[in-house]
Amino acid sequence: MTTNEEKYKKFVDLNSKSELGGGAERIEKQHNAGRLTARERINILLDQGSFVEMDKFVVHHSTNFGMEKNKILGDGVVSGYGKIDGRPVYIFAQDFTVFGGALSRSNADKIIKITKLAMKNGAPIIGLNDSGGARIQEGVESLAGYADIFWLNTKASGVVPQISAILGPCAGGAVYSPALTDFIFMVKETSYMFVTGPDVVKTVTHEDVTKKELGGAITHNTKSGVAQFMSDDDAQSLMTIRELMSFLPSNNMETTPIKFTNDPTDRTDEKLMSLIPSDPNKPYDIKEIISSVCDNNYFFEIQEHYAQNIVIGYGRLGGRSVGFVANQPAAFAGVLDINSSIKAARFVRFCDAFNIPIITLVDVPGFLPGTVQEFGGIIKHGAKLLYAFCEATVPKITLITRKAYGGAYDVMNSKHIGADVNLAYPSAEIAVMGAQGAVNILYRNLENDAARQKAIEEYEDAFANPYKAAELGYIDEIILPKDTRKKLIDALEMTKNKRETNPPKKHGNIPL
Ligand code: HXC
């Protein structure tokens, strides 16, 4: 008869075996490739000692290609739950040292189990991806596993935050689970995502492209907009996830987390009085206003390298986290185009789904003209941003710092599409278009420069200010730049208990 001591020893041995994954040699290979192992990553991401692993003894059920003799405990994914800053999160980390982290049926079932637990218990799910894709030996069972995960990602969308880190390869249909989640983190030299790799690209389109060019972190953070964050290494990526989590509620029923601050809510900032140039054609950095108003001047930017004409990210005002959407006059004059509309629309929808108030800073000359934009569908992409703002029922506060021209005035969270508090600086210009353009259209045949200049000045006096809009109640208050922090915090406080719902429906039809 086996004694209990022997049973305990067997358990301890199996446990260690499971924790060793694909073995010392493959762990070394992983390290040599500049990557950490699944367990090392989890240890960095979660509060020390908080990780509880589940399904440690799961193995695959494949009998093809001699796989019945090749079973590794855990089967290539480490899953469980733990804490970030004391708050619960659910996690899975693909283990590249076991069958290249490739997705088997059993492996998919572990991910599904942990995601369902996250949804049921109202906490974020974080996936650390590092995998050769579908487990080739399992064929359609593996594809089914992926599809089950995609389905669940869609069900979880808007219920709990879903975060994906790409920390190694992510190819084929495997990219679609991360794509269905809310935020994608990548690492500069060691991670890549593509639907088809360079070899297939070469065969089909005859293009020569490297893995890095095709789907590296720089590509997806600057060109495609697929990823939101880019780090130098695994550890930096994981620490950035921790930081992001600190701004988010755990689920769609919670309000945003509050972090105590010593920063006075009525702090003024004289520097802002000279930030905005009197010449409307001169740029300035909108991030100076954002960081000036945030607690301890800290702004956490998202998608920093993509569509830089719009800035999005989180900050805290009086301890409470808020989302910022801001035109950036320092990049393409802050114009709205296809990419910036999509970037901001997705962010607004995430904030709205998770009860995060939205602060919109407006300095926008309008939508970008031209065939590239029109052929690319600026009408439907711009409509995404419009739709997202119209649909959002969280507290919405808008500040016009300078230009608010044309359709872009309406789109950028104007009073008319449901903003709760609309503020403007005295430097605001709220009009159908800029003075030059207006005079060109209204007075095509002006005989001389002096007459033209006079017409421009007349137009500027009439429209290049916030007073007409304030007269009509479209602007609630005109404020001095130095008072911005206090005024925004007052507005947030006033809208704290806002309750608004959209008409009941199955779902709307956002212009995709
Ligand atoms: C089973 C796999 C595997 C896979 C890698 N391995 N990919 N096992 N299924 N998909 C195994 C290897 O056999 C090897 O096992 C170990 O993982 C490490 O792989 P290496 O090739 O030695 O590593 P490396 O040189 O770093 O190359 C990594 C790689 C390459 C670029 C990911 O392995 C690769 O191209 N794999 C196939 C990728 C792919 O085409 N996947 C299918 C995509 S389609 P040993 O025992 O030697 O350590 C897809 C469909 C999803 O995913 C559809 C969803 C709808």
Coordinates of C-alpha atoms and ligand atoms in Angstrom, one line a residue:
M1 CA 0.0 0.0 0.0
T2 CA 1.3 3.5 -0.9
T3 CA 1.8 5.6 2.2
N4 CA 0.6 9.1 2.5
E5 CA 4.2 10.3 2.7
E6 CA 4.8 8.7 -0.7
K7 CA 1.6 10.3 -2.1
Y8 CA 2.7 13.7 -0.8
K9 CA 6.1 13.2 -2.4
K10 CA 4.6 12.2 -5.7
F11 CA 2.5 15.3 -5.6
V12 CA 5.5 17.5 -4.9
D13 CA 7.5 15.9 -7.7
L14 CA 4.6 16.3 -10.2
N15 CA 4.2 19.9 -9.1
S16 CA 7.9 20.6 -9.8
K17 CA 7.7 18.8 -13.1
S18 CA 4.8 20.9 -14.2
E19 CA 6.6 24.1 -13.1
L20 CA 9.6 23.2 -15.2
G21 CA 7.5 23.3 -18.4
G22 CA 9.5 22.2 -21.5
G23 CA 12.7 21.7 -19.4
A24 CA 15.9 23.6 -18.6
E25 CA 17.3 23.5 -22.2
R26 CA 14.2 25.2 -23.7
I27 CA 14.1 27.7 -20.9
E28 CA 17.6 28.6 -21.7
K29 CA 16.7 29.0 -25.3
Q30 CA 13.8 31.3 -24.3
H31 CA 16.2 33.4 -22.2
N32 CA 18.7 33.6 -25.0
A33 CA 16.0 34.9 -27.3
G34 CA 15.6 37.8 -25.0
R35 CA 12.3 36.5 -23.5
L36 CA 11.2 35.4 -20.1
T37 CA 9.2 32.2 -19.4
A38 CA 5.5 32.2 -18.7
R39 CA 6.0 31.9 -14.9
E40 CA 8.7 34.5 -14.7
R41 CA 6.3 36.9 -16.5
I42 CA 3.4 36.1 -14.2
N43 CA 5.7 36.8 -11.2
I44 CA 6.6 40.2 -12.5
L45 CA 3.1 41.1 -13.4
L46 CA 1.3 40.1 -10.2
D47 CA 1.7 41.2 -6.6
Q48 CA 4.4 39.1 -5.0
G49 CA 3.1 35.7 -3.9
S50 CA -0.4 36.4 -5.0
F51 CA -0.6 33.9 -8.0
V52 CA -2.8 30.8 -7.6
E53 CA -2.3 28.4 -10.4
M54 CA -5.1 26.3 -11.7
D55 CA -5.1 23.3 -14.1
K56 CA -1.5 22.5 -13.4
F57 CA -1.9 18.9 -14.3
V58 CA -3.9 19.3 -17.5
V59 CA -2.4 17.4 -20.5
H60 CA -3.5 17.1 -24.2
H61 CA -5.5 14.2 -25.5
S62 CA -3.9 13.9 -28.9
T63 CA -2.8 10.5 -30.2
N64 CA -1.5 11.6 -33.6
F65 CA 2.2 11.8 -34.5
G66 CA 3.2 9.9 -31.4
M67 CA 1.8 12.7 -29.2
E68 CA 0.4 10.1 -26.8
K69 CA 3.9 9.5 -25.6
N70 CA 4.7 13.2 -25.3
K71 CA 2.6 14.8 -22.6
I72 CA 3.8 17.7 -20.5
L73 CA 1.9 18.8 -17.4
G74 CA 0.1 22.1 -18.0
D75 CA 0.2 21.6 -21.8
G76 CA 1.8 24.9 -22.8
V77 CA -0.2 27.5 -20.9
V78 CA 0.0 28.6 -17.3
S79 CA -3.3 29.9 -15.9
G80 CA -4.8 31.1 -12.7
Y81 CA -5.6 34.2 -10.7
G82 CA -3.8 36.7 -8.5
K83 CA -3.7 40.4 -7.7
I84 CA -2.4 43.7 -9.0
D85 CA -2.1 46.4 -6.4
G86 CA -4.3 44.2 -4.2
R87 CA -7.1 43.9 -6.8
P88 CA -8.0 40.6 -8.3
V89 CA -7.1 39.7 -11.9
Y90 CA -7.3 36.5 -13.9
I91 CA -4.4 35.5 -16.1
F92 CA -3.1 33.0 -18.7
A93 CA 0.4 32.9 -20.0
Q94 CA 1.4 30.7 -23.0
D95 CA 4.5 28.7 -22.3
F96 CA 6.7 28.7 -25.4
T97 CA 8.9 26.0 -23.9
V98 CA 6.1 23.5 -24.2
F99 CA 5.2 22.7 -27.9
G100 CA 6.0 26.3 -28.7
G101 CA 3.1 27.4 -26.6
A102 CA 0.9 26.1 -29.5
L103 CA -2.8 26.0 -28.8
S104 CA -4.3 22.5 -28.2
R105 CA -7.9 21.6 -27.2
S106 CA -6.9 21.2 -23.6
N107 CA -4.8 24.3 -23.6
A108 CA -7.8 26.3 -25.1
D109 CA -10.1 24.9 -22.4
K110 CA -7.8 26.2 -19.7
I111 CA -8.0 29.7 -21.2
I112 CA -11.7 29.4 -21.5
K113 CA -12.1 28.3 -17.9
I114 CA -10.1 31.2 -16.6
T115 CA -11.9 33.8 -18.8
K116 CA -15.3 32.5 -17.6
L117 CA -14.2 32.9 -14.0
A118 CA -13.0 36.4 -14.7
M119 CA -16.4 37.3 -16.2
K120 CA -18.4 35.6 -13.4
N121 CA -16.4 37.3 -10.7
G122 CA -16.0 40.7 -12.4
A123 CA -12.3 41.0 -12.7
P124 CA -10.0 41.8 -15.7
I125 CA -8.5 39.0 -17.8
I126 CA -4.9 39.3 -18.9
G127 CA -3.4 37.1 -21.6
L128 CA 0.3 36.8 -22.1
N129 CA 0.7 35.5 -25.7
D130 CA 3.8 33.6 -26.9
S131 CA 2.9 30.8 -29.2
G132 CA 3.4 29.1 -32.5
G133 CA -0.3 29.2 -33.1
A134 CA -2.6 26.3 -33.7
R135 CA -1.2 23.0 -32.4
I136 CA -0.4 21.4 -35.7
Q137 CA -0.8 17.8 -34.4
E138 CA -4.4 18.5 -33.3
G139 CA -5.8 19.9 -36.5
V140 CA -9.4 21.1 -36.4
E141 CA -9.6 20.6 -32.6
S142 CA -7.1 23.4 -32.2
L143 CA -9.0 25.6 -34.6
A144 CA -12.2 24.9 -32.6
G145 CA -10.3 25.9 -29.4
Y146 CA -9.4 29.2 -31.0
A147 CA -12.9 29.9 -32.2
D148 CA -14.3 29.1 -28.7
I149 CA -11.9 31.7 -27.3
F150 CA -12.9 34.3 -29.9
W151 CA -16.5 33.8 -29.0
L152 CA -15.8 34.2 -25.4
N153 CA -13.7 37.3 -26.0
T154 CA -16.7 38.9 -27.7
K155 CA -19.0 38.0 -24.8
A156 CA -16.5 39.4 -22.3
S157 CA -16.1 42.6 -24.3
G158 CA -17.5 45.5 -22.2
V159 CA -18.0 43.2 -19.2
V160 CA -14.5 43.0 -17.8
P161 CA -11.3 44.7 -19.2
Q162 CA -9.4 42.3 -21.5
I163 CA -5.7 42.9 -21.9
S164 CA -3.3 41.2 -24.3
A165 CA 0.5 41.2 -24.2
I166 CA 2.3 39.9 -27.2
L167 CA 5.6 38.6 -25.9
G168 CA 6.7 36.4 -28.7
P169 CA 5.2 35.1 -32.0
C170 CA 1.5 35.5 -32.6
A171 CA 0.6 34.3 -36.1
G172 CA -2.3 33.2 -38.2
G173 CA -5.8 33.3 -36.7
A174 CA -4.2 33.5 -33.3
V175 CA -3.9 37.2 -33.7
Y176 CA -7.7 37.5 -33.5
S177 CA -8.1 36.8 -29.8
P178 CA -5.8 39.7 -28.9
A179 CA -7.5 41.8 -31.6
L180 CA -10.9 41.3 -29.9
T181 CA -9.5 42.4 -26.5
D182 CA -9.2 46.1 -25.3
F183 CA -5.5 46.8 -25.2
I184 CA -2.5 45.2 -26.9
F185 CA 1.0 45.5 -25.5
M186 CA 4.1 44.5 -27.7
V187 CA 7.8 44.3 -27.1
K188 CA 10.2 46.0 -29.6
E189 CA 12.6 43.3 -30.8
T190 CA 10.9 40.1 -29.6
S191 CA 7.3 40.1 -30.5
Y192 CA 5.3 40.1 -33.7
M193 CA 1.8 39.6 -35.0
F194 CA 0.6 38.9 -38.5
V195 CA -2.2 37.0 -40.2
T196 CA 0.2 35.5 -42.7
G197 CA 4.0 35.5 -42.3
P198 CA 6.8 36.8 -44.7
D199 CA 7.0 33.5 -46.6
V200 CA 3.3 33.5 -47.6
V201 CA 3.5 37.2 -48.3
K202 CA 6.4 36.5 -50.7
T203 CA 4.5 33.8 -52.5
V204 CA 1.2 35.7 -52.9
T205 CA 2.3 39.4 -53.4
H206 CA 6.0 38.9 -54.2
E207 CA 6.9 41.4 -51.5
D208 CA 10.1 40.9 -49.5
V209 CA 9.5 41.8 -45.9
T210 CA 11.0 40.8 -42.6
K211 CA 9.0 39.5 -39.7
K212 CA 9.8 42.7 -37.8
E213 CA 8.7 45.0 -40.7
L214 CA 5.5 43.1 -41.3
G215 CA 4.3 42.7 -37.7
G216 CA 6.8 44.0 -35.2
A217 CA 5.9 46.3 -32.3
I218 CA 7.0 49.4 -34.2
T219 CA 4.8 48.5 -37.2
H220 CA 1.7 47.9 -35.0
N221 CA 2.3 50.9 -32.8
T222 CA 2.9 53.4 -35.6
K223 CA 1.4 52.1 -38.9
S224 CA -1.4 49.7 -38.4
G225 CA -2.7 51.0 -35.0
V226 CA -3.3 47.3 -34.0
A227 CA -1.3 47.7 -30.7
Q228 CA -1.5 50.4 -28.1
F229 CA 1.8 50.0 -26.2
M230 CA 5.4 49.3 -27.1
S231 CA 8.1 48.4 -24.6
D232 CA 11.8 47.6 -24.7
D233 CA 11.5 44.2 -23.0
D234 CA 9.1 41.8 -21.3
A235 CA 9.5 43.3 -17.8
Q236 CA 8.8 46.9 -19.0
S237 CA 5.7 45.7 -20.8
L238 CA 4.4 43.9 -17.7
M239 CA 5.0 46.9 -15.5
T240 CA 3.1 49.1 -17.9
I241 CA 0.1 46.7 -17.7
R242 CA 0.1 47.1 -13.9
E243 CA 0.0 50.8 -14.4
L244 CA -2.8 50.7 -16.9
M245 CA -4.8 48.5 -14.5
S246 CA -4.6 51.2 -11.8
F247 CA -6.8 53.5 -13.9
L248 CA -9.5 50.9 -14.7
P249 CA -12.4 49.6 -12.8
S250 CA -12.5 45.8 -12.4
N251 CA -15.7 45.4 -14.4
N252 CA -18.6 47.3 -16.0
M253 CA -20.6 47.6 -12.8
E254 CA -17.8 49.4 -10.9
T255 CA -16.9 53.0 -10.9
T256 CA -13.3 54.1 -11.5
P257 CA -10.8 53.5 -8.8
I258 CA -9.9 56.4 -6.5
K259 CA -6.3 57.1 -5.6
F260 CA -5.6 59.5 -2.7
T261 CA -3.7 62.6 -3.7
N262 CA -2.1 65.5 -1.9
D263 CA -2.3 67.6 -5.1
P264 CA -4.8 70.5 -4.2
T265 CA -7.9 70.4 -6.4
D266 CA -7.9 74.2 -6.7
R267 CA -4.2 74.3 -7.8
T268 CA -3.8 77.0 -10.5
D269 CA -1.1 77.0 -13.2
E270 CA 0.1 80.4 -14.4
K271 CA 2.2 78.7 -17.1
L272 CA -1.0 77.9 -19.0
M273 CA -1.7 81.6 -19.4
S274 CA 1.1 81.9 -22.0
L275 CA 0.8 78.5 -23.6
I276 CA -1.6 79.2 -26.4
P277 CA 0.0 81.4 -29.1
S278 CA -2.1 84.4 -30.2
D279 CA -1.4 83.4 -33.8
P280 CA -3.9 80.6 -34.6
N281 CA -1.5 79.1 -37.1
K282 CA 1.2 78.5 -34.4
P283 CA 1.2 75.1 -32.7
Y284 CA 1.5 74.2 -29.0
D285 CA 1.6 70.9 -27.2
I286 CA -1.9 70.0 -25.9
K287 CA -0.2 67.5 -23.5
E288 CA 1.1 70.5 -21.5
I289 CA -2.5 71.3 -20.6
I290 CA -3.4 67.6 -19.8
S291 CA -0.4 67.1 -17.6
S292 CA -0.9 70.4 -15.9
V293 CA -4.4 69.5 -14.8
C294 CA -3.7 65.9 -13.7
D295 CA -2.9 65.0 -10.1
N296 CA 0.9 65.3 -9.7
N297 CA 1.0 66.3 -13.4
Y298 CA 0.9 62.6 -14.4
F299 CA -0.7 61.6 -17.7
F300 CA -0.7 58.0 -18.9
E301 CA -0.8 58.1 -22.7
I302 CA -2.2 55.4 -24.8
Q303 CA -1.3 54.7 -28.5
E304 CA 1.4 57.4 -28.2
H305 CA 3.0 56.7 -31.6
Y306 CA -0.1 56.4 -33.7
A307 CA -2.3 59.2 -35.2
Q308 CA -0.5 61.7 -33.1
N309 CA -2.9 64.4 -34.2
I310 CA -5.2 63.1 -31.4
V311 CA -4.0 62.3 -27.9
I312 CA -5.8 59.7 -25.7
G313 CA -5.0 58.4 -22.3
Y314 CA -5.7 58.4 -18.6
G315 CA -5.0 60.7 -15.7
R316 CA -6.5 61.4 -12.3
L317 CA -8.3 64.5 -11.2
G318 CA -8.8 64.8 -7.4
G319 CA -7.9 61.1 -7.2
R320 CA -10.5 59.9 -9.7
S321 CA -9.4 58.4 -13.0
V322 CA -10.6 60.0 -16.2
G323 CA -10.0 59.5 -19.9
F324 CA -8.7 62.3 -22.0
V325 CA -9.4 62.8 -25.7
A326 CA -7.5 65.8 -27.1
N327 CA -6.8 67.3 -30.5
Q328 CA -3.0 67.9 -30.8
P329 CA -2.2 71.2 -32.6
A330 CA 1.5 70.1 -32.5
A331 CA 0.8 67.3 -35.0
F332 CA -0.8 68.1 -38.4
A333 CA -2.5 71.1 -36.7
G334 CA -4.7 68.7 -34.7
V335 CA -6.8 67.9 -37.8
L336 CA -9.3 65.0 -37.7
D337 CA -8.5 62.2 -40.2
I338 CA -9.3 58.6 -40.6
N339 CA -6.8 57.2 -38.2
S340 CA -7.3 59.8 -35.4
S341 CA -11.1 59.3 -35.6
I342 CA -10.8 55.5 -35.2
K343 CA -8.2 55.8 -32.5
A344 CA -10.4 58.2 -30.4
A345 CA -13.7 56.4 -31.1
R346 CA -12.4 53.1 -29.8
F347 CA -11.1 54.8 -26.7
V348 CA -14.3 56.7 -26.0
R349 CA -16.3 53.4 -26.3
F350 CA -14.0 51.7 -23.9
C351 CA -14.3 54.5 -21.3
D352 CA -18.1 54.5 -21.7
A353 CA -18.3 50.7 -21.3
F354 CA -16.3 50.9 -18.1
N355 CA -17.8 54.1 -16.5
I356 CA -14.8 56.2 -17.0
P357 CA -15.6 60.0 -17.3
I358 CA -14.4 61.5 -20.6
I359 CA -12.7 64.9 -20.8
T360 CA -12.3 66.3 -24.3
L361 CA -9.9 69.1 -25.2
V362 CA -10.7 70.8 -28.5
D363 CA -8.4 72.6 -30.9
V364 CA -9.3 71.3 -34.3
P365 CA -9.2 73.1 -37.7
G366 CA -11.7 70.5 -39.1
F367 CA -11.6 67.2 -41.1
L368 CA -8.6 66.6 -43.4
P369 CA -9.5 67.3 -47.0
G370 CA -8.3 65.3 -50.0
T371 CA -8.8 62.3 -52.1
V372 CA -6.8 60.0 -49.9
Q373 CA -9.2 60.7 -47.0
E374 CA -12.4 60.6 -49.0
F375 CA -11.5 57.5 -50.9
G376 CA -10.4 55.9 -47.6
G377 CA -13.8 56.6 -46.2
I378 CA -13.3 59.5 -43.8
I379 CA -17.1 59.9 -43.9
K380 CA -17.7 56.6 -42.2
H381 CA -14.6 56.7 -40.0
G382 CA -15.3 60.2 -38.8
A383 CA -18.8 59.0 -38.1
K384 CA -17.3 56.4 -35.7
L385 CA -16.1 59.1 -33.5
L386 CA -19.4 61.0 -33.7
Y387 CA -21.3 57.8 -32.9
A388 CA -19.0 57.0 -30.0
F389 CA -19.4 60.4 -28.3
C390 CA -23.2 60.5 -29.0
E391 CA -23.7 57.0 -27.5
A392 CA -21.5 57.6 -24.4
T393 CA -23.5 58.1 -21.2
V394 CA -20.6 58.6 -18.8
P395 CA -19.9 62.1 -17.5
K396 CA -18.7 64.1 -20.5
I397 CA -16.8 67.4 -20.1
T398 CA -15.4 69.5 -23.0
L399 CA -13.0 72.4 -23.0
I400 CA -12.4 74.3 -26.2
T401 CA -8.9 75.8 -26.0
R402 CA -8.7 77.4 -29.5
K403 CA -10.2 76.3 -32.8
A404 CA -13.5 74.4 -33.0
Y405 CA -14.4 74.6 -36.7
G406 CA -17.1 73.1 -38.8
G407 CA -18.3 69.5 -38.4
A408 CA -15.3 68.9 -36.1
Y409 CA -16.9 71.3 -33.5
D410 CA -20.0 69.2 -33.4
V411 CA -18.1 65.9 -33.3
M412 CA -15.7 66.8 -30.6
N413 CA -18.2 66.2 -27.8
S414 CA -20.2 69.4 -28.3
K415 CA -23.1 70.3 -26.1
H416 CA -25.4 69.2 -28.9
I417 CA -24.3 65.5 -28.7
G418 CA -24.7 65.2 -25.0
A419 CA -21.7 66.8 -23.2
D420 CA -22.6 67.7 -19.7
V421 CA -20.3 70.7 -19.2
N422 CA -18.8 72.7 -22.0
L423 CA -16.0 75.1 -21.2
A424 CA -14.0 77.4 -23.4
Y425 CA -10.9 79.6 -23.0
P426 CA -11.3 83.3 -24.1
S427 CA -9.0 82.2 -27.0
A428 CA -11.6 79.8 -28.4
E429 CA -12.8 80.3 -32.0
I430 CA -16.0 78.6 -32.7
A431 CA -17.0 79.0 -36.3
V432 CA -17.9 77.2 -39.5
M433 CA -14.4 77.7 -40.7
G434 CA -11.2 79.8 -40.3
A435 CA -11.3 83.5 -41.3
Q436 CA -9.1 83.1 -44.4
G437 CA -11.2 80.3 -45.8
A438 CA -14.5 82.0 -45.0
V439 CA -13.5 85.3 -46.7
N440 CA -12.2 83.4 -49.8
I441 CA -15.7 81.9 -50.2
L442 CA -17.8 84.9 -49.1
Y443 CA -15.9 87.6 -51.1
R444 CA -14.4 85.9 -54.1
N445 CA -14.0 89.2 -56.0
L446 CA -12.4 91.5 -53.5
E447 CA -10.4 94.1 -55.4
N448 CA -7.4 94.5 -53.1
D449 CA -5.5 93.2 -50.1
A450 CA -6.7 96.0 -47.8
A451 CA -10.3 95.1 -48.4
R452 CA -9.6 91.4 -47.9
Q453 CA -7.8 92.1 -44.6
K454 CA -10.8 94.2 -43.5
A455 CA -13.2 91.3 -44.3
I456 CA -11.0 88.9 -42.4
E457 CA -10.9 91.2 -39.3
E458 CA -14.7 91.6 -39.5
Y459 CA -15.1 87.8 -39.6
E460 CA -12.7 87.3 -36.7
D461 CA -14.5 89.8 -34.6
A462 CA -17.8 88.2 -35.2
F463 CA -16.8 84.5 -35.0
A464 CA -13.3 83.9 -33.8
N465 CA -14.3 83.9 -30.1
P466 CA -16.4 81.9 -27.7
Y467 CA -19.0 84.6 -26.9
K468 CA -21.6 83.8 -29.6
A469 CA -21.7 80.1 -28.4
A470 CA -21.8 81.3 -24.8
E471 CA -24.7 83.6 -25.7
L472 CA -26.6 80.6 -26.9
G473 CA -25.8 78.4 -23.9
Y474 CA -23.7 76.1 -26.0
I475 CA -20.7 77.0 -23.8
D476 CA -21.6 76.9 -20.1
E477 CA -18.6 78.9 -18.9
I478 CA -15.6 80.8 -20.2
I479 CA -12.6 80.2 -18.0
L480 CA -9.0 81.4 -17.7
P481 CA -6.4 78.8 -18.6
K482 CA -4.8 78.9 -15.2
D483 CA -8.0 77.7 -13.6
T484 CA -8.4 74.6 -15.8
R485 CA -7.7 72.0 -13.1
K486 CA -10.2 73.4 -10.6
K487 CA -12.9 73.9 -13.3
L488 CA -12.6 70.4 -14.6
I489 CA -12.7 68.9 -11.1
D490 CA -15.8 71.0 -10.3
A491 CA -17.4 69.6 -13.4
L492 CA -16.5 66.1 -12.5
E493 CA -17.8 66.5 -9.0
M494 CA -21.1 67.9 -10.3
T495 CA -21.6 65.0 -12.7
K496 CA -20.4 62.3 -10.3
N497 CA -23.8 60.7 -9.9
K498 CA -24.9 61.1 -13.5
R499 CA -27.4 58.4 -14.6
E500 CA -28.3 58.3 -18.2
T501 CA -29.3 55.4 -20.4
N502 CA -29.8 54.9 -24.1
P503 CA -33.1 53.6 -25.5
P504 CA -33.4 49.8 -25.1
K505 CA -32.1 47.9 -28.2
K506 CA -30.2 44.8 -29.1
H507 CA -27.2 46.9 -30.1
G508 CA -26.6 49.9 -32.3
N509 CA -25.0 49.8 -35.7
I510 CA -21.8 51.8 -35.4
P511 CA -20.5 52.7 -38.9
L512 CA -17.7 50.1 -39.2
Ligands
HXC1 C1 3.0 22.4 -32.6 C2 4.8 23.8 -32.6 C3 4.1 24.8 -33.3 C4 2.8 24.5 -33.6 C5 6.1 25.5 -32.9 N1 6.0 24.3 -32.3 N2 4.9 25.8 -33.5 N3 4.3 22.6 -32.2 N4 2.3 23.3 -33.3 N5 2.1 25.3 -34.3 C6 7.1 23.6 -31.6 C7 8.3 23.2 -32.5 O1 8.1 22.0 -33.1 C8 9.4 23.2 -31.4 O2 9.3 22.0 -30.7 C9 9.0 24.3 -30.5 O3 7.6 24.5 -30.7 C10 9.8 25.6 -30.7 O4 9.6 25.9 -32.1 P1 10.9 26.4 -33.0 O5 10.5 26.3 -34.4 O6 12.1 25.6 -32.6 O7 11.1 27.8 -32.5 P2 11.5 29.1 -33.3 O8 12.7 28.8 -34.2 O9 11.7 30.2 -32.3 O10 10.3 29.5 -34.2 C11 9.1 29.8 -33.6 C12 8.0 29.9 -34.7 C13 8.0 28.5 -35.5 C14 8.2 31.1 -35.7 C15 6.6 30.1 -34.0 O11 7.9 27.5 -34.6 C16 6.8 28.4 -36.4 O12 6.8 29.0 -37.6 N6 5.8 27.7 -36.0 C17 4.6 27.4 -36.8 C18 3.8 28.6 -36.9 C19 2.5 28.4 -37.6 O13 2.5 28.3 -38.9 N7 1.4 28.1 -36.9 C20 0.2 27.9 -37.4 C21 -0.4 29.3 -37.7 S1 -2.0 29.2 -38.3 P3 10.6 21.3 -30.1 O14 10.0 20.0 -29.5 O15 11.6 21.1 -31.1 O16 11.0 22.2 -29.0 C22 -2.9 29.3 -36.9 C23 -4.3 29.1 -37.2 C24 -5.1 29.6 -36.1 O17 -2.5 29.4 -35.8 C25 -6.5 29.7 -36.6 C26 -7.4 30.3 -35.6 C27 -8.7 30.6 -36.3

